[in-house]
Amino acid sequence: IVKTLDLWKVYGRGRLAFSALKGVNLKVKRGEMVAVVGPSGSGKSTLLNLLGALDHPTKGKVFIDNIDIFRLGDNALTELRNRKIGFVFQSFNLIQRVSALKNVEIPLMMRNISREKRRRLAVAMLKAVGLDGKFNHKPTELSGGEQQRVALARALVVRPSILLGDEITGNLDSKTSMEIMELIRRFNKTLKTTVILVTHNMQIAKQTDRIVYLRDGMVEREEILNRK
Amino acid sequence: IVKTLDLWKVYGRGRLAFSALKGVNLKVKRGEMVAVVGPSGSGKSTLLNLLGALDHPTKGKVFIDNIDIFRLGDNALTELRNRKIGFVFQSFNLIQRVSALKNVEIPLMMRNISREKRRRLAVAMLKAVGLDGKFNHKPTELSGGEQQRVALARALVVRPSILLGDEITGNLDSKTSMEIMELIRRFNKTLKTTVILVTHNMQIAKQTDRIVYLRDGMVEREEILNRK
Ligand SMILES: Nc1ncnc2c1ncn2[C@@H]1O[C@H](COP(=O)(O)OP(=O)(O)OP(=O)(O)O)[C@@H](O)[C@H]1O
Ligand SMILES: Nc1ncnc2c1ncn2[C@@H]1O[C@H](COP(=O)(O)OP(=O)(O)OP(=O)(O)O)[C@@H](O)[C@H]1O
Ligand SMILES: [Mg+2]
Ligand SMILES: [Mg+2]
């Protein structure tokens, strides 16, 4: 469902040019759960941003459902992203001036559903990530780990075919992390959601089907834990 | 060197009132390294913010060097904070429009040192956290873990007597986390820096002298690892 071909990302130019990704080839099957691990600065977020079409590569291609996404026009690309991808940012990117509930409802506003249904779906998602009772808090009135979970709820509420998560348990204690992984596995099992998680936590990585090891912008090796 | 007495923090009022801290009593000796752990939402950041005088308690006291800090006037409190405390925020709080180097130089601007010395100290600190070659990057041009390390460099460059760190390894791989802890331990050993680290990582917590377990705004128990 997701495939990259010789993917490059270079920042800066000339003497200052820095290659964050140097020819990454990755294939992810539909319904697979993949972890991307590697040292700080090795290019994980850069890779995820390209997979989520939040940035353009310097060279190479990204295919989603066999569509070469960077050959689409802006509108078509935005449409694909909204319909297929749920993204959880390393820095959450929540809207600070509205409540947690509103933040989770926003991606549903582009769907053809009633306001009551939208509210019900958002409430259910916030409960599923353990934030019952915190719906009306603004992001600044939530702890770091609570904000992280609002960002996840927002990504999952649209039932995306692909979930891209950047360090989604970095601010969570181990018990809450396990509950979050259980939720994600349920999505993966019942809805066949394809999941790509960037993580520094090997205990999280070991709960996926395959681990991709990144180093200095390149795939160093892959480790298959569960054939799918 | 740091002591809290029946510390309370209540958000909201009346029916909506939520007690994030409910009577916390904590004593930290000079030169001690303490970890504060607990579930997401248990009050860790709230506690750290009060210790760093970034917020006011609803009830109770915080003593730093036997000074009841919330009885100080605003100017005196700001002065104490700038002179004695280095704070690393869970969300980094870097200044987005200036470089990593400038971010680390800023706390030194209030000291009576030359511009050259200020630059040298900032460069040395950034190298110490593994960011050689990234001095001129703005925060948006850095990875999550690199931003986290700039925030730590900024806190340490003033050689504070007290380092307060909120999840300082949450975005780091284990190798980089170990290097960061080594740096902090060096400060603790050679400069007698008192260190209080909020963390979700038990491997980090086990490298301190004592672990304080927080749950629902209260100290559940403490575990002494190394008597000081
Ligand atoms: N706009 C930019 N200009 C220059 N360099 C950049 C820019 N953005 C990122 N980089 C560099 O690219 C490298 C990879 O960044 P990326 O965010 O992908 O790392 P990461 O693997 O996600 O790291 P972390 O685990 O710390 O989040 C980093 O070394 C960073 O300094
Ligand atoms: N301004 C606020 N208004 C209402 N509730 C708040 C406010 N700020 C924080 N809280 C609540 O106080 C509780 C404690 O927050 P705190 O940030 O101290 O938790 P934490 O232990 O640091 O969690 P994490 O590990 O997720 O960072 C949370 O449940 C949060 O929802
Ligand atoms: Mg990253
Ligand atoms: Mg916190």
Short mmCIF file of C-alpha atoms and ligand atoms in Angstrom, two decimals:
data_model
loop_
_atom_site.label_atom_id
_atom_site.label_comp_id
_atom_site.label_asym_id
_atom_site.label_seq_id
_atom_site.Cartn_x
_atom_site.Cartn_y
_atom_site.Cartn_z
CA ILE A 1 0.00 0.00 0.00
CA VAL A 2 2.95 2.31 0.69
CA LYS A 3 6.15 2.20 -1.33
CA THR A 4 9.13 4.50 -1.69
CA LEU A 5 11.63 4.39 -4.53
CA ASP A 6 15.12 5.80 -4.08
CA LEU A 7 13.84 8.53 -1.77
CA TRP A 8 16.14 11.49 -1.13
CA LYS A 9 15.72 14.62 0.97
CA VAL A 10 18.46 17.23 0.95
CA TYR A 11 18.23 20.40 3.03
CA GLY A 12 20.19 23.49 2.08
CA ARG A 13 22.44 23.93 -0.90
CA GLY A 14 26.04 23.78 -2.03
CA ARG A 15 28.47 23.67 0.85
CA LEU A 16 25.65 23.73 3.40
CA ALA A 17 23.69 20.89 1.82
CA PHE A 18 22.71 18.16 4.26
CA SER A 19 21.20 14.89 3.07
CA ALA A 20 18.62 13.79 5.63
CA LEU A 21 17.54 10.81 3.47
CA LYS A 22 19.83 9.11 0.99
CA GLY A 23 17.99 6.73 -1.28
CA VAL A 24 15.43 5.00 0.92
CA ASN A 25 13.54 2.05 -0.52
CA LEU A 26 10.66 0.89 1.64
CA LYS A 27 7.69 -1.37 0.91
CA VAL A 28 4.79 -1.69 3.34
CA LYS A 29 1.95 -4.13 2.72
CA ARG A 30 -1.66 -3.31 3.41
CA GLY A 31 -2.51 -4.16 7.01
CA GLU A 32 1.12 -4.38 8.08
CA MET A 33 2.48 -2.72 11.28
CA VAL A 34 5.98 -1.36 10.78
CA ALA A 35 8.27 0.37 13.28
CA VAL A 36 10.96 2.80 12.12
CA VAL A 37 13.77 3.18 14.62
CA GLY A 38 17.16 4.87 14.60
CA PRO A 39 19.31 7.50 16.31
CA SER A 40 18.13 11.05 16.87
CA GLY A 41 18.72 12.90 13.58
CA SER A 42 18.80 9.77 11.41
CA GLY A 43 15.91 10.95 9.21
CA LYS A 44 12.85 9.23 10.71
CA SER A 45 10.56 12.28 10.85
CA THR A 46 11.80 13.37 7.42
CA LEU A 47 10.80 9.97 6.05
CA LEU A 48 7.40 10.02 7.74
CA ASN A 49 6.68 13.55 6.51
CA LEU A 50 7.36 12.43 2.93
CA LEU A 51 5.15 9.34 3.33
CA GLY A 52 2.39 11.64 4.58
CA ALA A 53 2.92 14.08 1.69
CA LEU A 54 3.66 16.87 4.15
CA ASP A 55 6.86 17.67 2.32
CA HIS A 56 8.35 17.05 -1.13
CA PRO A 57 11.36 14.81 -1.78
CA THR A 58 14.50 16.12 -3.45
CA LYS A 59 14.57 12.95 -5.55
CA GLY A 60 12.71 9.65 -5.73
CA LYS A 61 9.07 8.63 -5.48
CA VAL A 62 6.38 7.75 -2.97
CA PHE A 63 3.52 5.47 -4.04
CA ILE A 64 0.31 5.12 -2.06
CA ASP A 65 -2.07 2.51 -3.51
CA ASN A 66 0.16 2.55 -6.58
CA ILE A 67 -0.37 6.28 -7.10
CA ASP A 68 2.83 8.31 -7.56
CA ILE A 69 1.71 10.92 -5.06
CA PHE A 70 4.10 13.69 -6.00
CA ARG A 71 2.79 13.68 -9.56
CA LEU A 72 -0.66 14.67 -8.31
CA GLY A 73 -1.82 18.26 -8.40
CA ASP A 74 -2.06 20.09 -5.07
CA ASN A 75 -5.80 19.57 -4.70
CA ALA A 76 -5.65 15.88 -5.54
CA LEU A 77 -2.76 15.39 -3.10
CA THR A 78 -4.61 17.19 -0.29
CA GLU A 79 -7.69 15.08 -1.04
CA LEU A 80 -5.65 11.84 -0.88
CA ARG A 81 -4.02 12.89 2.37
CA ASN A 82 -7.35 13.77 4.02
CA ARG A 83 -9.07 10.60 2.86
CA LYS A 84 -6.35 8.02 3.47
CA ILE A 85 -3.80 9.21 6.00
CA GLY A 86 -3.91 9.86 9.72
CA PHE A 87 -0.77 11.67 10.93
CA VAL A 88 0.46 12.06 14.51
CA PHE A 89 3.20 14.69 14.74
CA GLN A 90 6.24 14.50 17.04
CA SER A 91 5.23 17.93 18.35
CA PHE A 92 1.46 17.23 18.28
CA ASN A 93 0.48 20.33 16.27
CA LEU A 94 -2.81 20.76 18.10
CA ILE A 95 -4.85 23.92 17.65
CA GLN A 96 -4.14 25.79 20.87
CA ARG A 97 -7.23 27.97 21.07
CA VAL A 98 -9.89 25.24 20.84
CA SER A 99 -10.71 22.30 23.10
CA ALA A 100 -9.44 18.74 22.81
CA LEU A 101 -12.90 17.74 21.56
CA LYS A 102 -12.88 20.38 18.84
CA ASN A 103 -9.40 19.35 17.79
CA VAL A 104 -10.61 15.79 17.26
CA GLU A 105 -13.81 16.89 15.49
CA ILE A 106 -12.03 19.06 12.94
CA PRO A 107 -10.91 16.30 10.50
CA LEU A 108 -14.50 15.00 10.53
CA MET A 109 -15.88 18.32 9.37
CA MET A 110 -14.89 17.55 5.82
CA ARG A 111 -17.05 14.42 5.90
CA ASN A 112 -20.72 14.26 5.13
CA ILE A 113 -21.92 13.46 8.65
CA SER A 114 -24.23 15.22 11.07
CA ARG A 115 -22.90 17.39 13.89
CA GLU A 116 -24.26 14.92 16.48
CA LYS A 117 -22.52 11.97 14.86
CA ARG A 118 -19.29 13.95 14.59
CA ARG A 119 -19.46 14.74 18.31
CA ARG A 120 -20.21 11.10 19.19
CA LEU A 121 -17.25 9.80 17.15
CA ALA A 122 -14.87 12.36 18.68
CA VAL A 123 -16.04 11.63 22.23
CA ALA A 124 -15.65 7.88 21.69
CA MET A 125 -12.12 8.37 20.36
CA LEU A 126 -11.07 10.56 23.28
CA LYS A 127 -12.44 7.98 25.72
CA ALA A 128 -10.55 5.26 23.83
CA VAL A 129 -7.24 7.08 24.44
CA GLY A 130 -8.09 7.53 28.14
CA LEU A 131 -9.11 11.18 28.10
CA ASP A 132 -12.62 10.88 29.49
CA GLY A 133 -13.49 14.04 31.39
CA LYS A 134 -10.88 16.16 29.62
CA PHE A 135 -12.88 16.91 26.45
CA ASN A 136 -13.23 20.62 27.11
CA HIS A 137 -9.63 21.27 28.09
CA LYS A 138 -7.57 23.33 25.68
CA PRO A 139 -4.14 21.89 24.84
CA THR A 140 -2.43 24.24 27.33
CA GLU A 141 -4.68 22.79 30.03
CA LEU A 142 -3.50 19.26 29.34
CA SER A 143 -0.37 17.38 30.31
CA GLY A 144 2.23 16.49 27.65
CA GLY A 145 1.04 12.90 27.44
CA GLU A 146 -2.60 14.02 27.26
CA GLN A 147 -1.82 16.32 24.34
CA GLN A 148 -0.03 13.46 22.63
CA ARG A 149 -3.14 11.32 23.00
CA VAL A 150 -5.41 14.05 21.61
CA ALA A 151 -3.14 14.12 18.54
CA LEU A 152 -3.58 10.34 18.17
CA ALA A 153 -7.34 10.53 18.64
CA ARG A 154 -7.50 13.19 15.93
CA ALA A 155 -5.54 10.95 13.52
CA LEU A 156 -7.64 7.83 14.22
CA VAL A 157 -11.12 9.36 14.31
CA VAL A 158 -11.32 9.40 10.51
CA ARG A 159 -10.53 5.65 10.35
CA PRO A 160 -7.56 6.25 8.01
CA SER A 161 -6.25 3.44 5.81
CA ILE A 162 -2.73 4.49 6.83
CA LEU A 163 -1.69 5.67 10.29
CA LEU A 164 1.66 7.49 10.43
CA GLY A 165 2.78 8.06 14.02
CA ASP A 166 5.89 10.01 15.04
CA GLU A 167 6.95 9.08 18.58
CA ILE A 168 3.38 8.58 19.80
CA THR A 169 4.38 7.19 23.21
CA GLY A 170 7.34 9.49 23.92
CA ASN A 171 5.45 11.32 26.65
CA LEU A 172 3.59 8.36 28.13
CA ASP A 173 4.27 6.06 31.07
CA SER A 174 4.54 2.38 30.20
CA LYS A 175 1.00 1.44 31.30
CA THR A 176 -0.59 4.18 29.17
CA SER A 177 1.74 3.28 26.26
CA MET A 178 0.48 -0.31 26.39
CA GLU A 179 -3.13 0.87 26.32
CA ILE A 180 -2.37 3.07 23.30
CA MET A 181 -0.66 0.20 21.46
CA GLU A 182 -3.65 -2.02 22.24
CA LEU A 183 -5.93 0.54 20.61
CA ILE A 184 -3.71 0.78 17.55
CA ARG A 185 -3.49 -3.01 17.25
CA ARG A 186 -7.30 -3.16 17.38
CA PHE A 187 -7.49 -0.74 14.46
CA ASN A 188 -4.87 -2.81 12.65
CA LYS A 189 -6.75 -6.10 13.26
CA THR A 190 -10.34 -5.05 12.67
CA LEU A 191 -10.02 -2.23 10.15
CA LYS A 192 -6.81 -3.46 8.48
CA THR A 193 -5.25 -0.06 9.14
CA THR A 194 -1.66 0.02 7.85
CA VAL A 195 0.50 1.41 10.64
CA ILE A 196 3.95 3.01 10.41
CA LEU A 197 5.32 4.12 13.78
CA VAL A 198 8.53 6.05 14.32
CA THR A 199 9.67 5.22 17.82
CA HIS A 200 12.68 5.26 20.13
CA ASN A 201 11.06 2.67 22.36
CA MET A 202 12.16 -0.87 21.48
CA GLN A 203 9.35 -2.36 23.54
CA ILE A 204 6.91 -0.59 21.25
CA ALA A 205 8.89 -1.58 18.16
CA LYS A 206 8.80 -5.27 19.19
CA GLN A 207 4.99 -5.18 19.08
CA THR A 208 4.99 -4.59 15.31
CA ASP A 209 5.38 -6.99 12.37
CA ARG A 210 8.63 -5.54 11.11
CA ILE A 211 11.31 -3.11 12.31
CA VAL A 212 13.15 -0.87 9.84
CA TYR A 213 16.47 0.44 11.18
CA LEU A 214 17.47 3.86 9.88
CA ARG A 215 20.96 5.35 10.27
CA ASP A 216 22.33 8.52 8.65
CA GLY A 217 19.40 8.71 6.23
CA MET A 218 19.67 5.13 4.98
CA VAL A 219 18.00 1.84 5.79
CA GLU A 220 20.64 -0.07 7.69
CA ARG A 221 18.67 -3.33 8.00
CA GLU A 222 15.19 -4.73 8.59
CA GLU A 223 14.00 -7.24 11.17
CA ILE A 224 10.89 -9.33 10.48
CA LEU A 225 9.03 -10.24 13.66
CA ASN A 226 5.76 -11.46 12.20
CA ARG A 227 5.24 -12.40 8.57
CA LYS A 228 2.10 -10.85 7.04
CA ILE B 1 18.37 22.76 48.88
CA VAL B 2 14.81 22.27 47.57
CA LYS B 3 11.86 21.61 49.85
CA THR B 4 8.12 21.66 49.39
CA LEU B 5 5.60 21.87 52.20
CA ASP B 6 2.03 20.64 51.67
CA LEU B 7 2.07 21.76 48.06
CA TRP B 8 -1.30 22.06 46.29
CA LYS B 9 -2.25 23.09 42.77
CA VAL B 10 -5.90 23.28 41.84
CA TYR B 11 -7.02 24.25 38.33
CA GLY B 12 -10.47 25.67 37.69
CA ARG B 13 -13.11 26.42 40.30
CA GLY B 14 -16.20 25.04 41.95
CA ARG B 15 -17.62 22.04 40.15
CA LEU B 16 -14.87 22.18 37.53
CA ALA B 17 -12.02 22.31 40.04
CA PHE B 18 -9.30 19.73 39.41
CA SER B 19 -6.52 19.14 41.93
CA ALA B 20 -3.34 18.39 39.99
CA LEU B 21 -1.25 18.31 43.22
CA LYS B 22 -2.70 17.39 46.60
CA GLY B 23 -0.31 18.13 49.43
CA VAL B 24 3.13 17.17 48.15
CA ASN B 25 6.00 17.11 50.62
CA LEU B 26 9.38 16.70 49.00
CA LYS B 27 12.92 17.27 50.32
CA VAL B 28 15.91 17.26 48.00
CA LYS B 29 19.45 17.57 49.35
CA ARG B 30 22.12 19.65 47.66
CA GLY B 31 23.92 17.54 45.06
CA GLU B 32 21.23 14.86 44.99
CA MET B 33 19.83 13.40 41.76
CA VAL B 34 16.12 12.66 42.01
CA ALA B 35 13.76 11.14 39.44
CA VAL B 36 10.03 11.90 39.51
CA VAL B 37 7.97 9.23 37.80
CA GLY B 38 4.26 8.53 37.49
CA PRO B 39 1.41 8.05 35.02
CA SER B 40 0.58 10.62 32.38
CA GLY B 41 -1.51 13.30 34.09
CA SER B 42 -0.29 12.52 37.62
CA GLY B 43 1.07 16.03 38.23
CA LYS B 44 4.79 15.75 37.40
CA SER B 45 5.06 18.81 35.14
CA THR B 46 2.85 20.76 37.53
CA LEU B 47 5.24 19.92 40.39
CA LEU B 48 8.31 20.82 38.34
CA ASN B 49 6.80 24.13 37.23
CA LEU B 50 6.18 25.06 40.88
CA LEU B 51 9.73 24.07 41.88
CA GLY B 52 11.01 26.29 39.08
CA ALA B 53 8.74 29.16 40.15
CA LEU B 54 7.09 29.16 36.73
CA ASP B 55 3.70 28.98 38.36
CA HIS B 56 2.14 29.73 41.75
CA PRO B 57 0.75 27.07 44.09
CA THR B 58 -2.84 27.16 45.28
CA LYS B 59 -1.61 26.30 48.76
CA GLY B 60 1.66 25.30 50.42
CA LYS B 61 5.25 26.44 50.12
CA VAL B 62 8.41 25.92 48.10
CA PHE B 63 11.78 26.60 49.71
CA ILE B 64 14.99 27.00 47.73
CA ASP B 65 18.09 27.43 49.91
CA ASN B 66 15.65 27.99 52.79
CA ILE B 67 14.01 30.92 51.01
CA ASP B 68 10.20 30.75 50.85
CA ILE B 69 10.18 31.60 47.16
CA PHE B 70 6.56 32.61 46.79
CA ARG B 71 6.97 35.30 49.46
CA LEU B 72 9.53 37.06 47.26
CA GLY B 73 8.57 40.00 45.10
CA ASP B 74 8.38 39.42 41.33
CA ASN B 75 11.83 40.89 40.63
CA ALA B 76 13.52 38.93 43.42
CA LEU B 77 11.84 35.71 42.25
CA THR B 78 12.94 36.27 38.63
CA GLU B 79 16.46 37.00 39.86
CA LEU B 80 16.54 33.77 41.91
CA ARG B 81 15.24 31.75 39.00
CA ASN B 82 17.80 33.17 36.56
CA ARG B 83 20.70 32.71 38.97
CA LYS B 84 19.95 29.28 40.41
CA ILE B 85 17.67 27.26 38.17
CA GLY B 86 18.09 25.64 34.77
CA PHE B 87 14.76 24.44 33.35
CA VAL B 88 14.19 22.03 30.47
CA PHE B 89 10.57 22.11 29.31
CA GLN B 90 8.58 19.07 28.14
CA SER B 91 7.82 21.04 24.96
CA PHE B 92 11.29 22.64 24.73
CA ASN B 93 10.09 26.27 24.43
CA LEU B 94 12.90 27.28 22.10
CA ILE B 95 12.81 30.62 20.33
CA GLN B 96 11.82 29.62 16.82
CA ARG B 97 13.24 32.54 14.86
CA VAL B 98 16.85 32.36 16.09
CA SER B 99 19.49 29.67 15.76
CA ALA B 100 20.30 26.89 18.23
CA LEU B 101 23.47 28.81 19.16
CA LYS B 102 21.57 32.01 19.89
CA ASN B 103 19.02 30.07 21.96
CA VAL B 104 21.84 28.76 24.15
CA GLU B 105 23.57 32.17 24.37
CA ILE B 106 20.47 34.01 25.56
CA PRO B 107 20.58 33.03 29.27
CA LEU B 108 24.24 34.12 29.32
CA MET B 109 23.39 37.62 28.15
CA MET B 110 22.36 38.60 31.62
CA ARG B 111 25.83 37.72 32.92
CA ASN B 112 28.80 40.01 32.98
CA ILE B 113 30.84 38.17 30.36
CA SER B 114 32.25 39.15 26.98
CA ARG B 115 30.52 38.24 23.72
CA GLU B 116 33.43 35.97 22.77
CA LYS B 117 33.26 34.07 26.06
CA ARG B 118 29.49 33.74 25.74
CA ARG B 119 29.88 32.24 22.29
CA ARG B 120 32.60 29.84 23.46
CA LEU B 121 30.49 28.58 26.37
CA ALA B 122 27.44 28.08 24.13
CA VAL B 123 29.45 26.25 21.46
CA ALA B 124 31.04 23.97 24.07
CA MET B 125 27.62 23.14 25.52
CA LEU B 126 26.12 22.33 22.11
CA LYS B 127 29.07 20.06 21.35
CA ALA B 128 28.62 18.39 24.74
CA VAL B 129 25.04 17.42 23.83
CA GLY B 130 26.16 16.09 20.45
CA LEU B 131 25.06 18.97 18.24
CA ASP B 132 28.38 19.89 16.64
CA GLY B 133 27.73 21.28 13.18
CA LYS B 134 24.12 22.20 13.90
CA PHE B 135 24.80 25.53 15.67
CA ASN B 136 23.21 27.70 13.00
CA HIS B 137 20.08 25.63 12.49
CA LYS B 138 16.84 27.19 13.67
CA PRO B 139 14.63 24.92 15.78
CA THR B 140 12.42 24.10 12.77
CA GLU B 141 15.53 22.88 11.00
CA LEU B 142 16.32 20.40 13.75
CA SER B 143 14.92 16.98 14.59
CA GLY B 144 12.77 16.53 17.71
CA GLY B 145 15.63 15.00 19.67
CA GLU B 146 18.02 17.75 18.52
CA GLN B 147 15.60 20.44 19.74
CA GLN B 148 15.34 18.63 23.05
CA ARG B 149 19.11 18.74 23.37
CA VAL B 150 19.28 22.45 22.55
CA ALA B 151 16.81 23.00 25.42
CA LEU B 152 19.10 21.04 27.75
CA ALA B 153 22.20 22.92 26.57
CA ARG B 154 20.42 26.19 27.25
CA ALA B 155 19.56 25.09 30.79
CA LEU B 156 23.08 23.84 31.60
CA VAL B 157 25.17 26.62 30.02
CA VAL B 158 24.61 28.89 33.05
CA ARG B 159 25.91 26.17 35.41
CA PRO B 160 22.72 26.29 37.51
CA SER B 161 22.75 25.02 41.10
CA ILE B 162 19.46 23.23 40.34
CA LEU B 163 18.60 21.49 37.06
CA LEU B 164 14.89 20.78 36.54
CA GLY B 165 14.31 18.53 33.52
CA ASP B 166 10.90 17.54 32.19
CA GLU B 167 11.18 14.40 30.04
CA ILE B 168 14.61 15.29 28.67
CA THR B 169 15.14 11.96 26.90
CA GLY B 170 11.61 11.44 25.57
CA ASN B 171 12.70 12.09 21.99
CA LEU B 172 16.07 10.39 22.12
CA ASP B 173 17.30 6.93 21.18
CA SER B 174 18.88 4.93 23.97
CA LYS B 175 22.50 5.62 22.96
CA THR B 176 21.97 9.39 22.85
CA SER B 177 19.98 9.18 26.13
CA MET B 178 22.95 7.52 27.81
CA GLU B 179 25.29 10.26 26.55
CA ILE B 180 22.96 12.92 27.90
CA MET B 181 22.72 11.21 31.29
CA GLU B 182 26.52 10.98 31.36
CA LEU B 183 26.72 14.73 30.82
CA ILE B 184 24.20 15.40 33.58
CA ARG B 185 25.99 13.06 35.98
CA ARG B 186 29.24 14.91 35.26
CA PHE B 187 27.58 18.20 36.24
CA ASN B 188 26.20 16.50 39.33
CA LYS B 189 29.59 15.08 40.34
CA THR B 190 31.90 17.98 39.56
CA LEU B 191 29.65 21.03 40.09
CA LYS B 192 27.36 19.45 42.72
CA THR B 193 24.38 20.40 40.55
CA THR B 194 21.15 19.26 42.21
CA VAL B 195 19.13 17.42 39.56
CA ILE B 196 15.39 16.72 39.49
CA LEU B 197 14.29 14.80 36.39
CA VAL B 198 10.71 14.02 35.47
CA THR B 199 10.86 10.92 33.32
CA HIS B 200 8.77 8.05 31.98
CA ASN B 201 11.91 6.01 31.34
CA MET B 202 12.70 3.68 34.24
CA GLN B 203 16.22 3.09 32.90
CA ILE B 204 16.86 6.79 33.29
CA ALA B 205 15.19 6.83 36.71
CA LYS B 206 17.41 3.98 37.92
CA GLN B 207 20.49 6.13 37.28
CA THR B 208 19.49 8.61 39.98
CA ASP B 209 19.92 8.53 43.77
CA ARG B 210 16.22 8.42 44.57
CA ILE B 211 12.93 7.85 42.74
CA VAL B 212 9.77 9.68 43.81
CA TYR B 213 6.58 7.98 42.59
CA LEU B 214 3.68 10.35 41.92
CA ARG B 215 0.08 9.22 41.42
CA ASP B 216 -3.03 11.40 41.19
CA GLY B 217 -1.16 14.43 42.51
CA MET B 218 0.30 12.73 45.57
CA VAL B 219 3.59 11.08 46.45
CA GLU B 220 2.78 7.39 46.47
CA ARG B 221 6.19 6.21 47.68
CA GLU B 222 9.92 6.85 47.35
CA GLU B 223 12.71 4.45 46.47
CA ILE B 224 16.26 5.17 47.61
CA LEU B 225 18.88 3.81 45.22
CA ASN B 226 21.97 5.59 46.47
CA ARG B 227 22.22 7.31 49.83
CA LYS B 228 23.69 10.81 49.63
N1 LIG C 1 15.17 22.40 7.43
C1 LIG C 1 16.30 21.73 7.71
N2 LIG C 1 17.51 22.24 7.35
C2 LIG C 1 18.64 21.57 7.62
N3 LIG C 1 18.70 20.38 8.25
C3 LIG C 1 17.54 19.83 8.65
C4 LIG C 1 16.29 20.47 8.41
N4 LIG C 1 15.31 19.70 8.96
C5 LIG C 1 15.91 18.62 9.50
N5 LIG C 1 17.26 18.71 9.30
C6 LIG C 1 18.24 17.73 9.74
O1 LIG C 1 17.87 16.46 9.18
C7 LIG C 1 18.21 15.42 10.10
C8 LIG C 1 17.07 14.44 10.21
O2 LIG C 1 15.99 15.05 10.83
P1 LIG C 1 14.75 14.19 11.32
O3 LIG C 1 13.80 15.14 11.97
O4 LIG C 1 14.22 13.36 10.22
O5 LIG C 1 15.42 13.23 12.40
P2 LIG C 1 14.76 12.13 13.34
O6 LIG C 1 15.33 10.81 12.98
O7 LIG C 1 13.28 12.27 13.32
O8 LIG C 1 15.32 12.54 14.76
P3 LIG C 1 14.63 12.51 16.23
O9 LIG C 1 14.68 11.08 16.65
O10 LIG C 1 15.56 13.39 17.00
O11 LIG C 1 13.26 13.07 16.10
C9 LIG C 1 18.58 16.08 11.41
O12 LIG C 1 19.96 15.89 11.66
C10 LIG C 1 18.27 17.55 11.23
O13 LIG C 1 19.24 18.39 11.83
N1 LIG C 2 -4.80 24.66 33.12
C1 LIG C 2 -5.31 23.47 33.46
N2 LIG C 2 -6.64 23.36 33.70
C2 LIG C 2 -7.18 22.17 34.06
N3 LIG C 2 -6.49 21.03 34.23
C3 LIG C 2 -5.15 21.09 33.99
C4 LIG C 2 -4.50 22.30 33.59
N4 LIG C 2 -3.18 22.04 33.41
C5 LIG C 2 -3.00 20.73 33.69
N5 LIG C 2 -4.19 20.16 34.05
C6 LIG C 2 -4.39 18.76 34.43
O1 LIG C 2 -3.52 18.47 35.52
C7 LIG C 2 -3.05 17.13 35.42
C8 LIG C 2 -1.57 17.05 35.65
O2 LIG C 2 -0.89 17.67 34.63
P1 LIG C 2 0.67 17.51 34.47
O3 LIG C 2 1.05 18.27 33.25
O4 LIG C 2 1.34 17.91 35.73
O5 LIG C 2 0.83 15.94 34.28
P2 LIG C 2 2.12 15.08 34.01
O6 LIG C 2 2.30 14.15 35.14
O7 LIG C 2 3.27 15.97 33.67
O8 LIG C 2 1.71 14.23 32.73
P3 LIG C 2 2.56 13.77 31.44
O9 LIG C 2 3.36 12.59 31.88
O10 LIG C 2 1.47 13.38 30.48
O11 LIG C 2 3.37 14.92 30.97
C9 LIG C 2 -3.49 16.60 34.05
O12 LIG C 2 -4.48 15.61 34.21
C10 LIG C 2 -4.03 17.81 33.32
O13 LIG C 2 -5.19 17.48 32.56
MG MG C 3 11.90 12.98 14.70
MG MG C 4 4.27 16.38 31.91
#
